[in-house]
Amino acid sequence: MRDLIDIMELSAEEIDGLIKTALDIIANPGKYAESCKRKKLATLFFEPSTRTRLSFEAAMLELGGSVIGFSDAACSSASKGESVADTARVIECYADIIAMRHPKEGAPLVAARNVDIPVINAGDGGHNHPTQTLADLLTIYREKGRVDNLTIGLCGDLKFGRTVHSLISAMSRYTGVKFVLISPEELRVPRYIVTDVLEARGIEYEETSDLDAALPKLDVLYMTRVQKERFFNEQDYLRLKDSYILTAEKMKTAPEKMIVMHPLPRVNEISVAVDEDPRACYFKQVRNGKYMRMALILKLLEVKI
Amino acid sequence: MIIGQIKDGIVLDHITAGKSIEIYEILGLGKLDCTVAMIQNADSAKMGKKDIIKVGKVIDLDFTVLGYIDPGITVNVIRDGKLFKREHLTLPEKVTGIIRCRNPRCVSSCEQELVQEFRLTDPEKKIYRCVYCDSEAPSIINK
């Protein structure tokens, strides 16, 4: 039984397979309605989340399975000092698959190493968020018709933005992909992403702090929120939080076929006026996330349709 | 300076000059009840200067630790005054329980009895990363 802790554990072929399954789910939802009957998903959310948790729950329910879990560490035995390993071992007695979000980086790996059922990383601190990447990839595929030969601008908090790290790693396996990394100096993408992923694979990239200059050359603009919860120092957060705001005015300089993505929640980095722009895809991303999580659950539970 | 040959024991050769004291401490050689000789700044055709440690007894060595600390070391095992085995160390793929992850956000900073584990991600630059959070390990001695 496999887990999904890091998006790189999935080969490009496996990701293509998940996209294919998700597209089939979209086209034929009835075919999958009872595919996980009598299977239970445990959503272990040690950190607040609305979208991801509900997306996992909706995904499992639409597959005919059921859901148990908690959405706040205070409601779990972690508040009594229980280790991640022990929590996972206990949950394994009740559930067939685990989706875990945890503020500590690597916590889902600890869980996966201690249980025999599949564990899905639903976000670990500022580290990885592979199922968001699956949602992103399906969105790019559906909107652009391909996931290769694209110039992707990533904007905002590229340091702590785990969705950004996973997306760069995943996209860097496709040919002809270029990255424009747009952030303040303090929130640049971690060096290991640059050295181990971009430079190691010879991927074309540029680092800039100028969103306006970058916009006209992008096929995809991926905006991110500066996350208050990742800062130890509130002063730094306040100074950086409004570094980039995408407005309807700015969108006038963007290519006609560029799409705007955001893992959500947004605070004010995308003006509400942009929502009406047909290039805004962030709510489509949410829906796509559910389909990809459905495809992933089917794969990890080895359900044959 | 003359340090006699050993009959049965281990010679750690080609230690980076100046590192023998750290290796002596990390391997706990001070706790042994046999002769231990440490030679610093010996002439070396290959390295210019090198350190050597001679241990008058065949002991179990953690090659992973040794390879991590100073991958250029040669380990010579001597039996009956003759070279019995020679090992050229390399950087280990995985290092457990030697270094601590410095990332306060890493699960290894708080999870009970979790063994610290690092994997070699860049052999050329000798970079190890935490398997849990991908943070780079503190620089190794012979980096």
PDB file of N, CA, C and O in Angstrom, chain B residues 56-94:
ATOM      1  N   GLY B  56      45.136  -0.069  19.122  1.00  0.00           N
ATOM      2  CA  GLY B  56      45.786  -1.366  19.356  1.00  0.00           C
ATOM      3  C   GLY B  56      44.825  -2.503  19.629  1.00  0.00           C
ATOM      4  O   GLY B  56      45.098  -3.373  20.467  1.00  0.00           O
ATOM      5  N   LYS B  57      43.751  -2.530  18.942  1.00  0.00           N
ATOM      6  CA  LYS B  57      42.742  -3.575  19.146  1.00  0.00           C
ATOM      7  C   LYS B  57      41.741  -3.473  17.987  1.00  0.00           C
ATOM      8  O   LYS B  57      41.462  -2.353  17.512  1.00  0.00           O
ATOM      9  N   VAL B  58      41.245  -4.610  17.532  1.00  0.00           N
ATOM     10  CA  VAL B  58      40.236  -4.546  16.463  1.00  0.00           C
ATOM     11  C   VAL B  58      38.887  -4.241  17.110  1.00  0.00           C
ATOM     12  O   VAL B  58      38.408  -5.016  17.941  1.00  0.00           O
ATOM     13  N   ILE B  59      38.321  -3.113  16.775  1.00  0.00           N
ATOM     14  CA  ILE B  59      37.035  -2.712  17.365  1.00  0.00           C
ATOM     15  C   ILE B  59      36.004  -2.531  16.249  1.00  0.00           C
ATOM     16  O   ILE B  59      36.360  -2.357  15.083  1.00  0.00           O
ATOM     17  N   ASP B  60      34.749  -2.582  16.647  1.00  0.00           N
ATOM     18  CA  ASP B  60      33.684  -2.308  15.680  1.00  0.00           C
ATOM     19  C   ASP B  60      33.622  -0.808  15.439  1.00  0.00           C
ATOM     20  O   ASP B  60      33.517  -0.033  16.384  1.00  0.00           O
ATOM     21  N   LEU B  61      33.698  -0.422  14.185  1.00  0.00           N
ATOM     22  CA  LEU B  61      33.622   1.013  13.868  1.00  0.00           C
ATOM     23  C   LEU B  61      32.337   1.286  13.110  1.00  0.00           C
ATOM     24  O   LEU B  61      31.916   0.478  12.280  1.00  0.00           O
ATOM     25  N   ASP B  62      31.746   2.403  13.406  1.00  0.00           N
ATOM     26  CA  ASP B  62      30.564   2.819  12.661  1.00  0.00           C
ATOM     27  C   ASP B  62      31.044   3.552  11.403  1.00  0.00           C
ATOM     28  O   ASP B  62      31.378   4.733  11.451  1.00  0.00           O
ATOM     29  N   PHE B  63      31.113   2.797  10.313  1.00  0.00           N
ATOM     30  CA  PHE B  63      31.619   3.378   9.071  1.00  0.00           C
ATOM     31  C   PHE B  63      30.724   4.512   8.565  1.00  0.00           C
ATOM     32  O   PHE B  63      31.178   5.398   7.856  1.00  0.00           O
ATOM     33  N   THR B  64      29.442   4.442   8.922  1.00  0.00           N
ATOM     34  CA  THR B  64      28.529   5.501   8.484  1.00  0.00           C
ATOM     35  C   THR B  64      28.933   6.826   9.125  1.00  0.00           C
ATOM     36  O   THR B  64      29.043   7.849   8.459  1.00  0.00           O
ATOM     37  N   VAL B  65      29.180   6.767  10.437  1.00  0.00           N
ATOM     38  CA  VAL B  65      29.581   7.979  11.146  1.00  0.00           C
ATOM     39  C   VAL B  65      30.903   8.493  10.580  1.00  0.00           C
ATOM     40  O   VAL B  65      31.041   9.675  10.255  1.00  0.00           O
ATOM     41  N   LEU B  66      31.828   7.555  10.439  1.00  0.00           N
ATOM     42  CA  LEU B  66      33.157   7.928   9.973  1.00  0.00           C
ATOM     43  C   LEU B  66      33.106   8.504   8.553  1.00  0.00           C
ATOM     44  O   LEU B  66      33.717   9.528   8.257  1.00  0.00           O
ATOM     45  N   GLY B  67      32.340   7.860   7.696  1.00  0.00           N
ATOM     46  CA  GLY B  67      32.204   8.311   6.311  1.00  0.00           C
ATOM     47  C   GLY B  67      31.553   9.667   6.235  1.00  0.00           C
ATOM     48  O   GLY B  67      31.891  10.502   5.385  1.00  0.00           O
ATOM     49  N   TYR B  68      30.628   9.911   7.135  1.00  0.00           N
ATOM     50  CA  TYR B  68      29.940  11.206   7.160  1.00  0.00           C
ATOM     51  C   TYR B  68      30.896  12.310   7.610  1.00  0.00           C
ATOM     52  O   TYR B  68      30.935  13.390   7.022  1.00  0.00           O
ATOM     53  N   ILE B  69      31.682  11.999   8.652  1.00  0.00           N
ATOM     54  CA  ILE B  69      32.559  13.025   9.218  1.00  0.00           C
ATOM     55  C   ILE B  69      33.705  13.367   8.260  1.00  0.00           C
ATOM     56  O   ILE B  69      34.035  14.526   8.054  1.00  0.00           O
ATOM     57  N   ASP B  70      34.311  12.339   7.710  1.00  0.00           N
ATOM     58  CA  ASP B  70      35.500  12.567   6.878  1.00  0.00           C
ATOM     59  C   ASP B  70      35.590  11.444   5.837  1.00  0.00           C
ATOM     60  O   ASP B  70      36.243  10.426   6.072  1.00  0.00           O
ATOM     61  N   PRO B  71      34.918  11.616   4.718  1.00  0.00           N
ATOM     62  CA  PRO B  71      34.781  10.505   3.763  1.00  0.00           C
ATOM     63  C   PRO B  71      36.086  10.063   3.102  1.00  0.00           C
ATOM     64  O   PRO B  71      36.126   9.008   2.476  1.00  0.00           O
ATOM     65  N   GLY B  72      37.155  10.815   3.271  1.00  0.00           N
ATOM     66  CA  GLY B  72      38.416  10.436   2.638  1.00  0.00           C
ATOM     67  C   GLY B  72      39.240   9.446   3.449  1.00  0.00           C
ATOM     68  O   GLY B  72      40.296   8.997   3.006  1.00  0.00           O
ATOM     69  N   ILE B  73      38.773   9.094   4.625  1.00  0.00           N
ATOM     70  CA  ILE B  73      39.556   8.229   5.515  1.00  0.00           C
ATOM     71  C   ILE B  73      39.698   6.819   4.921  1.00  0.00           C
ATOM     72  O   ILE B  73      38.777   6.279   4.319  1.00  0.00           O
ATOM     73  N   THR B  74      40.892   6.236   5.146  1.00  0.00           N
ATOM     74  CA  THR B  74      41.114   4.828   4.810  1.00  0.00           C
ATOM     75  C   THR B  74      41.184   4.061   6.126  1.00  0.00           C
ATOM     76  O   THR B  74      41.887   4.479   7.052  1.00  0.00           O
ATOM     77  N   VAL B  75      40.433   2.980   6.209  1.00  0.00           N
ATOM     78  CA  VAL B  75      40.447   2.164   7.420  1.00  0.00           C
ATOM     79  C   VAL B  75      41.248   0.892   7.117  1.00  0.00           C
ATOM     80  O   VAL B  75      40.873   0.110   6.243  1.00  0.00           O
ATOM     81  N   ASN B  76      42.362   0.696   7.832  1.00  0.00           N
ATOM     82  CA  ASN B  76      43.177  -0.513   7.660  1.00  0.00           C
ATOM     83  C   ASN B  76      43.006  -1.401   8.878  1.00  0.00           C
ATOM     84  O   ASN B  76      43.246  -0.962  10.006  1.00  0.00           O
ATOM     85  N   VAL B  77      42.596  -2.635   8.657  1.00  0.00           N
ATOM     86  CA  VAL B  77      42.472  -3.586   9.766  1.00  0.00           C
ATOM     87  C   VAL B  77      43.722  -4.464   9.757  1.00  0.00           C
ATOM     88  O   VAL B  77      44.067  -5.068   8.735  1.00  0.00           O
ATOM     89  N   ILE B  78      44.416  -4.506  10.883  1.00  0.00           N
ATOM     90  CA  ILE B  78      45.681  -5.250  10.988  1.00  0.00           C
ATOM     91  C   ILE B  78      45.469  -6.498  11.844  1.00  0.00           C
ATOM     92  O   ILE B  78      44.910  -6.403  12.953  1.00  0.00           O
ATOM     93  N   ARG B  79      45.878  -7.634  11.334  1.00  0.00           N
ATOM     94  CA  ARG B  79      45.835  -8.879  12.111  1.00  0.00           C
ATOM     95  C   ARG B  79      47.200  -9.559  12.004  1.00  0.00           C
ATOM     96  O   ARG B  79      47.751  -9.681  10.913  1.00  0.00           O
ATOM     97  N   ASP B  80      47.718 -10.000  13.129  1.00  0.00           N
ATOM     98  CA  ASP B  80      49.046 -10.631  13.179  1.00  0.00           C
ATOM     99  C   ASP B  80      50.102  -9.782  12.465  1.00  0.00           C
ATOM    100  O   ASP B  80      50.945 -10.299  11.720  1.00  0.00           O
ATOM    101  N   GLY B  81      49.998  -8.501  12.655  1.00  0.00           N
ATOM    102  CA  GLY B  81      50.994  -7.586  12.094  1.00  0.00           C
ATOM    103  C   GLY B  81      50.865  -7.344  10.608  1.00  0.00           C
ATOM    104  O   GLY B  81      51.677  -6.644  10.008  1.00  0.00           O
ATOM    105  N   LYS B  82      49.845  -7.955   9.983  1.00  0.00           N
ATOM    106  CA  LYS B  82      49.691  -7.782   8.531  1.00  0.00           C
ATOM    107  C   LYS B  82      48.362  -7.099   8.199  1.00  0.00           C
ATOM    108  O   LYS B  82      47.403  -7.220   8.956  1.00  0.00           O
ATOM    109  N   LEU B  83      48.374  -6.451   7.035  1.00  0.00           N
ATOM    110  CA  LEU B  83      47.134  -5.809   6.589  1.00  0.00           C
ATOM    111  C   LEU B  83      46.106  -6.888   6.261  1.00  0.00           C
ATOM    112  O   LEU B  83      46.326  -7.728   5.389  1.00  0.00           O
ATOM    113  N   PHE B  84      45.026  -6.896   6.991  1.00  0.00           N
ATOM    114  CA  PHE B  84      43.980  -7.911   6.809  1.00  0.00           C
ATOM    115  C   PHE B  84      42.884  -7.383   5.866  1.00  0.00           C
ATOM    116  O   PHE B  84      42.374  -8.089   5.011  1.00  0.00           O
ATOM    117  N   LYS B  85      42.541  -6.110   6.036  1.00  0.00           N
ATOM    118  CA  LYS B  85      41.461  -5.544   5.218  1.00  0.00           C
ATOM    119  C   LYS B  85      41.650  -4.033   5.093  1.00  0.00           C
ATOM    120  O   LYS B  85      42.092  -3.393   6.048  1.00  0.00           O
ATOM    121  N   ARG B  86      41.329  -3.495   3.944  1.00  0.00           N
ATOM    122  CA  ARG B  86      41.409  -2.032   3.778  1.00  0.00           C
ATOM    123  C   ARG B  86      40.078  -1.524   3.231  1.00  0.00           C
ATOM    124  O   ARG B  86      39.561  -2.071   2.260  1.00  0.00           O
ATOM    125  N   GLU B  87      39.533  -0.526   3.874  1.00  0.00           N
ATOM    126  CA  GLU B  87      38.244   0.048   3.435  1.00  0.00           C
ATOM    127  C   GLU B  87      38.443   1.516   3.093  1.00  0.00           C
ATOM    128  O   GLU B  87      38.981   2.274   3.897  1.00  0.00           O
ATOM    129  N   HIS B  88      38.032   1.890   1.911  1.00  0.00           N
ATOM    130  CA  HIS B  88      38.017   3.315   1.559  1.00  0.00           C
ATOM    131  C   HIS B  88      36.602   3.808   1.795  1.00  0.00           C
ATOM    132  O   HIS B  88      35.659   3.290   1.208  1.00  0.00           O
ATOM    133  N   LEU B  89      36.483   4.777   2.658  1.00  0.00           N
ATOM    134  CA  LEU B  89      35.131   5.224   3.014  1.00  0.00           C
ATOM    135  C   LEU B  89      34.533   6.119   1.935  1.00  0.00           C
ATOM    136  O   LEU B  89      35.249   6.744   1.164  1.00  0.00           O
ATOM    137  N   THR B  90      33.247   6.106   1.911  1.00  0.00           N
ATOM    138  CA  THR B  90      32.529   7.025   1.023  1.00  0.00           C
ATOM    139  C   THR B  90      31.438   7.691   1.845  1.00  0.00           C
ATOM    140  O   THR B  90      31.126   7.252   2.953  1.00  0.00           O
ATOM    141  N   LEU B  91      30.854   8.717   1.284  1.00  0.00           N
ATOM    142  CA  LEU B  91      29.752   9.380   1.992  1.00  0.00           C
ATOM    143  C   LEU B  91      28.575   8.417   2.069  1.00  0.00           C
ATOM    144  O   LEU B  91      28.146   7.879   1.051  1.00  0.00           O
ATOM    145  N   PRO B  92      28.044   8.175   3.256  1.00  0.00           N
ATOM    146  CA  PRO B  92      26.898   7.271   3.350  1.00  0.00           C
ATOM    147  C   PRO B  92      25.645   7.903   2.751  1.00  0.00           C
ATOM    148  O   PRO B  92      25.472   9.116   2.789  1.00  0.00           O
ATOM    149  N   GLU B  93      24.795   7.062   2.176  1.00  0.00           N
ATOM    150  CA  GLU B  93      23.539   7.551   1.592  1.00  0.00           C
ATOM    151  C   GLU B  93      22.605   8.090   2.665  1.00  0.00           C
ATOM    152  O   GLU B  93      21.844   9.018   2.442  1.00  0.00           O
ATOM    153  N   LYS B  94      22.682   7.450   3.836  1.00  0.00           N
ATOM    154  CA  LYS B  94      21.753   7.811   4.917  1.00  0.00           C
ATOM    155  C   LYS B  94      22.535   7.935   6.215  1.00  0.00           C
ATOM    156  O   LYS B  94      23.438   7.142   6.473  1.00  0.00           O
TER     157      LYS B  94
END
